[in-house]
XYZ file of C-alpha atoms in Angstrom:
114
model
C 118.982 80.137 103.012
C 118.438 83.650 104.277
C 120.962 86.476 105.661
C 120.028 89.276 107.961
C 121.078 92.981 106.680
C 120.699 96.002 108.225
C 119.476 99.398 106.541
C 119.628 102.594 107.597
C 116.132 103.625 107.502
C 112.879 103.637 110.142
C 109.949 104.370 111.198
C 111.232 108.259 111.932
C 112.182 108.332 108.046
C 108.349 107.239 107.043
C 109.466 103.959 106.011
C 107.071 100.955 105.510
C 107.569 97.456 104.439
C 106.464 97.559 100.965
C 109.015 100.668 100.517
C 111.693 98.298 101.182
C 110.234 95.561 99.354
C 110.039 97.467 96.120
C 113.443 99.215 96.528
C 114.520 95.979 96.566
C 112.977 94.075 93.990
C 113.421 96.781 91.550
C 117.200 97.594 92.130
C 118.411 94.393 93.233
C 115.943 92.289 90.551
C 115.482 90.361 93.227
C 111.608 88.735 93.158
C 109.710 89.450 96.168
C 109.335 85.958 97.069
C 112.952 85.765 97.822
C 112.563 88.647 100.580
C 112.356 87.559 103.812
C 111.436 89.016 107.294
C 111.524 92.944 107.508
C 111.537 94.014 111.010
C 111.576 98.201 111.311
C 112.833 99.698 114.285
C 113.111 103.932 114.832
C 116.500 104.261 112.902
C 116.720 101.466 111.335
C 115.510 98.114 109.877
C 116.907 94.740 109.116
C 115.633 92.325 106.437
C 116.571 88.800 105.377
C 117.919 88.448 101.902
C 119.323 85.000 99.787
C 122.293 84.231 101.055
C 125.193 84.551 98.989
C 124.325 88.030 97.485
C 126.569 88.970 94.046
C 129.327 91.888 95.832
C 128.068 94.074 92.482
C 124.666 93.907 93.770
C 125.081 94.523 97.494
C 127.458 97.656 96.305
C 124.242 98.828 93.869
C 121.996 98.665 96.982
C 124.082 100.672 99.338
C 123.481 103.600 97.460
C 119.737 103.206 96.387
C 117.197 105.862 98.207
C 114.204 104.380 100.248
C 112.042 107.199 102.234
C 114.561 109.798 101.195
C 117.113 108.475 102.568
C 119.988 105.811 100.943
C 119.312 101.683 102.455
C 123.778 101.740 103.101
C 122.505 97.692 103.355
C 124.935 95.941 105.969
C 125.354 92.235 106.786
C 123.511 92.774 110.108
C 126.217 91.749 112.938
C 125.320 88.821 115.379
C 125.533 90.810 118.196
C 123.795 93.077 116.814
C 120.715 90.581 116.671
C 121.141 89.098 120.212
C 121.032 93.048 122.215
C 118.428 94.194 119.500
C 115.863 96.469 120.508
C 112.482 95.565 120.248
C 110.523 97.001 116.833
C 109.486 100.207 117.966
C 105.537 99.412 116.695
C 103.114 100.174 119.410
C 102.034 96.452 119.309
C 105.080 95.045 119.176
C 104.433 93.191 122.090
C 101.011 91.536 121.217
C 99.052 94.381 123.004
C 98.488 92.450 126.507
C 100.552 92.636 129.658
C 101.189 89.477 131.450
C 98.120 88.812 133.626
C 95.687 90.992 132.337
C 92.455 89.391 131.804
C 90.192 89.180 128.856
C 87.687 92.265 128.752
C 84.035 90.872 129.689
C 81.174 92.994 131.110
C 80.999 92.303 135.242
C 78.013 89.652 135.488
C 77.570 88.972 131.496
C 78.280 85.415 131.001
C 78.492 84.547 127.059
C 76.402 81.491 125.888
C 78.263 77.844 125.189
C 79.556 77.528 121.934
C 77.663 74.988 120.338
């Protein structure tokens, strides 16, 4: 299975996905495959590692620089996950608001799909 850590780098540190991936997999030896769900938030970012994680390793990857800045990797607290703010990506939320309609030209009706 897969636990949730928290590092202490965002989007305001220029951080992307494959940052963390790499950082990762390089430091940790830890195959990509293994890495689970990265979710980035302003300050922040969690990411869901194999459970079970060697104490030697976890110590190696609090001190490992991502973005300029070191991961200091946490287990990510529960409560932290329940009150977590949303990713701060501009579509985080799929891009529509609840009701709005699909965008169609007044009076253009499409043809059947066949």
């Amino acid at each position: 299975g897969l636990e949730r850590f928290r590092i202490e780098v965002g989007h305001k540190h220029g951080v992307k996905p494959g940052n963390i991936v790499g950082a990762i997999a390089n430091e940790a030896e830890i195959e990509s495959e293994y890495i689970g769900r990265i979710e980035i938030f302003d300050d922040y970012s969690t990411v869901d590692l194999p459970e079970g994680m060697p104490r030697e390793v976890f110590k190696h990857l609090k001190a490992v620089w991502v973005s300029g800045h070191r991961l200091q990797i946490s287990r990510d607290k529960p409560s932290e996950s329940s009150v977590r703010r949303r990713p701060s990506t501009a579509n985080a939320g799929g891009g529509k608001k609840l009701g709005e309609r699909p965008s169609a030209r007044a009076g253009v009706r499409r043809r059947p799909a066949k």
